[in-house]
Short mmCIF file of C-alpha atoms and ligand atoms in Angstrom, two decimals:
data_model
loop_
_atom_site.label_atom_id
_atom_site.label_comp_id
_atom_site.label_asym_id
_atom_site.label_seq_id
_atom_site.Cartn_x
_atom_site.Cartn_y
_atom_site.Cartn_z
CA MET G 146 174.08 121.90 104.71
CA GLY G 147 176.95 121.17 107.04
CA THR G 148 179.28 124.10 107.47
CA PRO G 149 177.64 127.29 106.16
CA ALA G 150 178.82 128.69 102.81
CA LYS G 151 182.20 130.44 103.03
CA THR G 152 183.73 133.33 101.14
CA GLY G 153 187.39 132.18 100.91
CA ALA G 154 189.59 131.53 97.87
CA PRO G 155 188.08 129.18 95.25
CA VAL G 156 188.84 125.47 95.59
CA THR G 157 188.10 122.94 92.85
CA LEU G 158 187.41 119.31 93.66
CA THR G 159 185.69 116.35 92.00
CA ILE G 160 182.58 114.79 93.48
CA ASP G 161 181.15 111.66 91.87
CA GLY G 162 182.99 112.54 88.68
CA ALA G 163 181.77 116.15 88.50
CA ALA G 164 184.10 119.12 89.01
CA VAL G 165 182.83 121.70 91.47
CA THR G 166 184.41 124.96 92.64
CA VAL G 167 183.52 126.35 96.07
CA PRO G 168 185.12 128.77 98.53
CA GLU G 169 187.89 127.47 100.78
CA GLY G 170 186.54 126.18 104.10
CA THR G 171 183.31 124.87 102.57
CA SER G 172 182.27 121.41 103.77
CA VAL G 173 182.30 118.47 101.37
CA MET G 174 178.57 118.08 102.03
CA ARG G 175 177.82 121.63 100.96
CA ALA G 176 180.10 121.31 97.92
CA ALA G 177 178.17 118.18 96.93
CA TYR G 178 174.93 120.08 97.40
CA GLU G 179 176.25 122.86 95.13
CA ALA G 180 176.97 120.15 92.53
CA GLY G 181 173.40 118.87 92.79
CA ILE G 182 174.32 115.81 94.86
CA ALA G 183 172.28 115.16 98.00
CA VAL G 184 174.29 113.34 100.66
CA PRO G 185 172.08 111.63 103.30
CA LYS G 186 172.21 113.44 106.64
CA LEU G 187 170.44 113.68 109.98
CA CYS G 188 172.45 115.76 112.44
CA ALA G 189 173.42 118.52 109.96
CA THR G 190 171.12 121.39 109.16
CA ASP G 191 171.66 124.91 107.86
CA SER G 192 170.69 126.67 111.07
CA VAL G 193 173.42 125.22 113.34
CA GLU G 194 177.13 124.40 113.07
CA ALA G 195 177.99 120.92 111.80
CA PHE G 196 178.50 118.39 114.55
CA GLY G 197 179.38 115.11 112.81
CA SER G 198 177.52 112.76 115.14
CA CYS G 199 175.01 110.76 113.08
CA ARG G 200 177.58 109.29 110.61
CA LEU G 201 174.98 109.09 107.87
CA CYS G 202 176.84 111.51 105.58
CA VAL G 203 180.06 109.49 105.33
CA VAL G 204 181.94 109.59 102.01
CA GLU G 205 185.11 108.13 100.55
CA ILE G 206 187.96 110.47 99.63
CA GLU G 207 190.75 109.15 97.41
CA GLY G 208 194.08 109.00 99.23
CA ARG G 209 192.45 109.28 102.64
CA ARG G 210 191.81 106.39 105.02
CA GLY G 211 188.41 105.69 106.52
CA THR G 212 185.07 107.25 105.68
CA PRO G 213 184.92 110.82 107.03
CA ALA G 214 181.70 112.69 107.69
CA SER G 215 181.14 115.04 104.77
CA CYS G 216 179.41 117.65 106.94
CA THR G 217 182.53 118.32 109.02
CA THR G 218 185.22 117.70 106.37
CA PRO G 219 186.41 120.84 104.57
CA VAL G 220 187.18 120.70 100.86
CA SER G 221 190.74 120.87 99.55
CA GLU G 222 192.18 121.52 96.08
CA GLY G 223 192.13 118.44 93.84
CA MET G 224 190.15 116.32 96.32
CA VAL G 225 188.31 113.39 94.72
CA VAL G 226 185.16 112.40 96.60
CA HIS G 227 182.82 109.44 96.16
CA THR G 228 179.42 109.81 97.83
CA GLN G 229 177.75 106.69 96.43
CA SER G 230 180.38 103.93 96.60
CA SER G 231 179.16 100.52 97.72
CA LYS G 232 181.22 100.91 100.90
CA VAL G 233 179.54 104.12 102.08
CA GLN G 234 176.11 102.88 101.03
CA LYS G 235 176.60 99.79 103.19
CA ILE G 236 177.76 101.90 106.15
CA ARG G 237 174.80 104.29 105.85
CA LYS G 238 172.35 101.40 105.70
CA GLY G 239 173.88 99.85 108.81
CA VAL G 240 173.76 103.17 110.67
CA MET G 241 170.14 103.69 109.69
CA GLU G 242 169.29 100.16 110.77
CA LEU G 243 170.63 100.96 114.24
CA TYR G 244 168.58 104.15 114.41
CA ILE G 245 165.41 102.30 113.45
CA SER G 246 166.16 99.52 115.97
CA ASP G 247 165.78 102.16 118.69
CA HIS G 248 162.71 103.92 117.32
CA PRO G 249 158.95 103.19 117.37
CA LEU G 250 157.56 101.88 114.10
CA ASP G 251 154.33 103.84 114.23
CA CYS G 252 154.93 105.92 111.10
CA LEU G 253 151.41 105.45 109.74
CA THR G 254 149.83 106.94 112.87
CA CYS G 255 152.65 109.38 113.73
CA SER G 256 151.75 113.05 113.39
CA ALA G 257 155.04 113.62 111.51
CA ASN G 258 154.27 110.99 108.88
CA GLY G 259 155.37 112.44 105.54
CA ASP G 260 157.29 115.26 107.26
CA CYS G 261 159.99 113.24 109.07
CA GLU G 262 163.66 113.31 108.11
CA LEU G 263 164.30 109.90 109.71
CA GLN G 264 161.62 108.42 107.47
CA ASP G 265 163.05 110.27 104.44
CA MET G 266 166.59 109.09 105.15
CA ALA G 267 165.53 105.47 105.72
CA GLY G 268 164.09 105.63 102.21
CA ALA G 269 167.14 107.44 100.83
CA VAL G 270 169.54 104.73 102.02
CA GLY G 271 167.22 101.96 100.82
CA LEU G 272 166.46 100.43 104.22
CA ARG G 273 163.70 97.84 103.98
CA ASP G 274 164.32 95.46 106.90
CA VAL G 275 165.84 95.71 110.36
CA ARG G 276 167.76 92.59 111.40
CA TYR G 277 167.76 93.26 115.15
CA THR G 278 165.12 91.29 117.03
CA PRO G 279 162.86 92.81 119.68
CA GLY G 280 164.20 92.59 123.20
CA GLU G 281 162.78 93.78 126.50
CA ASN G 282 160.91 96.76 125.10
CA HIS G 283 158.46 99.31 126.37
CA TYR G 284 156.50 100.32 123.33
CA ASP G 285 153.47 102.59 123.15
CA PRO G 286 151.67 101.37 120.00
CA THR G 287 149.23 104.30 120.11
CA GLY G 288 152.07 106.76 119.62
CA THR G 289 150.24 109.14 121.92
CA GLY G 290 152.31 108.73 125.05
CA ALA G 291 149.07 107.89 126.86
CA LEU G 292 150.42 104.68 128.33
CA SER G 293 152.37 104.75 131.54
CA ALA G 294 155.77 103.06 131.49
CA ALA G 295 154.31 100.27 133.64
CA ASP G 296 151.39 99.72 131.24
CA ALA G 297 153.70 99.77 128.24
CA LYS G 298 156.14 97.24 129.70
CA GLY G 299 156.38 94.17 127.53
CA ARG G 300 154.81 95.73 124.45
CA GLU G 301 157.00 95.01 121.50
CA GLY G 302 158.83 97.61 119.54
CA PRO G 303 161.76 97.15 117.22
CA GLY G 304 165.19 96.11 118.50
CA ASN G 305 166.30 98.15 121.46
CA PHE G 306 163.38 100.55 121.64
CA ARG G 307 162.22 101.69 125.09
CA TYR G 308 159.08 103.59 125.81
CA ILE G 309 159.57 106.85 127.74
CA PRO G 310 156.57 109.00 128.72
CA LYS G 311 155.92 112.19 126.74
CA ASP G 312 156.51 115.63 128.29
CA GLU G 313 153.49 117.81 127.53
CA SER G 314 154.21 120.47 130.14
CA ASN G 315 155.03 123.24 127.67
CA PRO G 316 151.87 124.98 126.38
CA TYR G 317 153.19 125.24 122.80
CA PHE G 318 154.98 121.98 122.04
CA THR G 319 155.42 118.40 123.19
CA TYR G 320 158.60 116.42 123.82
CA ASP G 321 158.42 112.69 123.06
CA PRO G 322 161.76 111.16 124.10
CA SER G 323 160.76 107.78 122.66
CA LYS G 324 161.16 109.29 119.18
CA CYS G 325 164.43 111.11 119.87
CA ILE G 326 167.43 110.07 117.77
CA VAL G 327 169.80 112.21 119.89
CA CYS G 328 171.07 114.18 116.90
CA SER G 329 171.44 117.19 119.26
CA ARG G 330 170.03 119.62 116.69
CA CYS G 331 167.65 120.92 119.39
CA VAL G 332 170.46 121.35 121.92
CA ARG G 333 172.60 123.24 119.40
CA ALA G 334 169.68 125.38 118.23
CA CYS G 335 168.91 126.30 121.84
CA GLU G 336 172.52 127.39 122.29
CA GLU G 337 173.48 128.79 118.90
CA VAL G 338 170.19 130.26 117.66
CA GLN G 339 168.61 131.41 120.90
CA GLY G 340 171.56 131.52 123.32
CA THR G 341 169.46 129.98 126.08
CA PHE G 342 171.38 126.80 127.02
CA ALA G 343 168.23 125.18 128.43
CA LEU G 344 168.85 121.74 126.89
CA THR G 345 171.52 119.11 127.27
CA ILE G 346 172.07 115.43 126.52
CA GLU G 347 172.28 113.14 129.50
CA GLY G 348 172.96 109.40 129.84
CA ARG G 349 174.96 107.13 127.58
CA GLY G 350 174.25 104.62 124.83
CA PHE G 351 170.60 103.56 124.62
CA GLU G 352 169.91 105.56 127.80
CA SER G 353 171.05 108.87 126.30
CA ARG G 354 168.35 111.46 125.76
CA VAL G 355 167.75 115.17 125.52
CA SER G 356 166.99 116.70 128.88
CA ALA G 357 165.59 120.08 129.86
CA GLY G 358 167.55 119.65 133.10
CA GLY G 359 166.48 121.18 136.39
CA ALA G 360 165.16 119.50 139.46
CA VAL G 361 161.82 118.50 137.92
CA ASP G 362 163.23 117.72 134.44
CA ASP G 363 160.37 119.00 132.31
CA PHE G 364 160.31 121.81 129.77
CA LEU G 365 157.94 124.06 131.68
CA SER G 366 160.06 124.16 134.83
CA SER G 367 163.37 124.44 132.94
CA ASP G 368 165.16 127.54 131.58
CA CYS G 369 163.31 127.05 128.25
CA VAL G 370 161.80 130.33 126.99
CA SER G 371 159.45 128.59 124.50
CA CYS G 372 161.14 130.27 121.53
CA GLY G 373 160.58 127.20 119.35
CA ALA G 374 164.15 126.99 117.99
CA CYS G 375 164.38 123.37 119.14
CA VAL G 376 161.07 122.48 117.50
CA GLN G 377 162.20 124.03 114.21
CA ALA G 378 165.43 122.02 114.35
CA CYS G 379 163.96 118.61 115.26
CA PRO G 380 164.05 116.11 112.35
CA THR G 381 161.38 113.79 113.81
CA ALA G 382 158.19 114.10 115.88
CA THR G 383 160.21 114.30 119.09
CA LEU G 384 159.68 118.04 119.53
CA GLN G 385 156.48 119.07 117.86
CA GLU G 386 154.11 122.03 117.95
CA LYS G 387 150.89 121.08 119.67
CA SER G 388 148.92 122.55 116.78
CA VAL G 389 150.68 120.19 114.34
CA ALA G 390 149.99 117.22 116.59
CA GLU G 391 146.31 118.20 116.75
CA LEU G 392 145.69 119.44 113.21
CA GLY G 393 148.25 117.52 111.16
CA THR G 394 151.16 118.63 109.02
CA PRO G 395 150.59 121.96 107.20
CA THR G 396 150.74 121.94 103.43
CA ARG G 397 152.18 125.47 103.11
CA SER G 398 154.64 127.47 105.19
CA VAL G 399 156.10 130.99 105.18
CA VAL G 400 159.41 131.63 106.93
CA THR G 401 159.82 135.05 108.51
CA THR G 402 162.35 136.70 110.77
CA CYS G 403 161.97 139.50 113.27
CA ALA G 404 164.19 141.42 115.65
CA TYR G 405 162.87 139.62 118.72
CA CYS G 406 164.91 136.45 118.32
CA GLY G 407 166.92 134.46 115.80
CA VAL G 408 164.55 131.53 115.34
CA GLY G 409 162.98 132.41 111.99
CA CYS G 410 159.39 131.45 112.73
CA SER G 411 157.46 129.37 110.22
CA PHE G 412 153.89 130.54 109.97
CA LYS G 413 151.98 127.60 108.59
CA ALA G 414 148.56 127.20 107.12
CA GLU G 415 146.47 124.33 105.86
FE1 FES L 506 177.20 114.49 108.91
FE2 FES L 506 175.40 113.71 110.67
S1 FES L 506 175.05 114.76 108.82
S2 FES L 506 177.52 113.25 110.64
#
């Protein structure tokens, strides 16, 4: 939940009117979590260091200008935080609207339906409509990646969405760049959890996307060791186990760890 729990001297702050005491160095997001307050988030997760890129977790802090990201802001003594002011709610809704404007709206047929953090967060911030009108889009309405870019040209998606073919080269998981929100959780998991450095983000703006690099630019021919850390970290259906895509979302899971790697595999069963 943002920066991992710390063990420093106790710090007391107020979040949404409730006093909470946490160790020095704890993030505001984690302190809120300790107080039972869930701050919307997309790029933060417990398994990697906070990055502060999605701007969904912004809060207001009395005496401080702007709306800092709670996942990367450390607590301080006497701090007074507001996580649900009308200002931050409006900002979060606008941010989420931009994410959705660049994402396929195939939730009902998506294999991550019901197990997608983007979907959860859109609901959490109360997003109902996206104001941005479709432009020159390349949308695959089947959500399968079966259409070539040429076939998909002209098919409408929301706002700025562009269809990009799916990478199915890896035997264990698929990479669907059309569904990527560029939160970089996969890139950081590859580096911090597995120490492989196989992934990067290339391009800018709407063209930015996660890349496995290399001359051929697919997962199978990259430095990827198929550990699955990126798949575990992905908040959408962008990186997904092939078994989940084929069999649907499991209803139960058991998290285990072993000495082989730091991923923490989730063995799942229907
Ligand atoms: Fe804090 Fe993304 S969760 S900026």
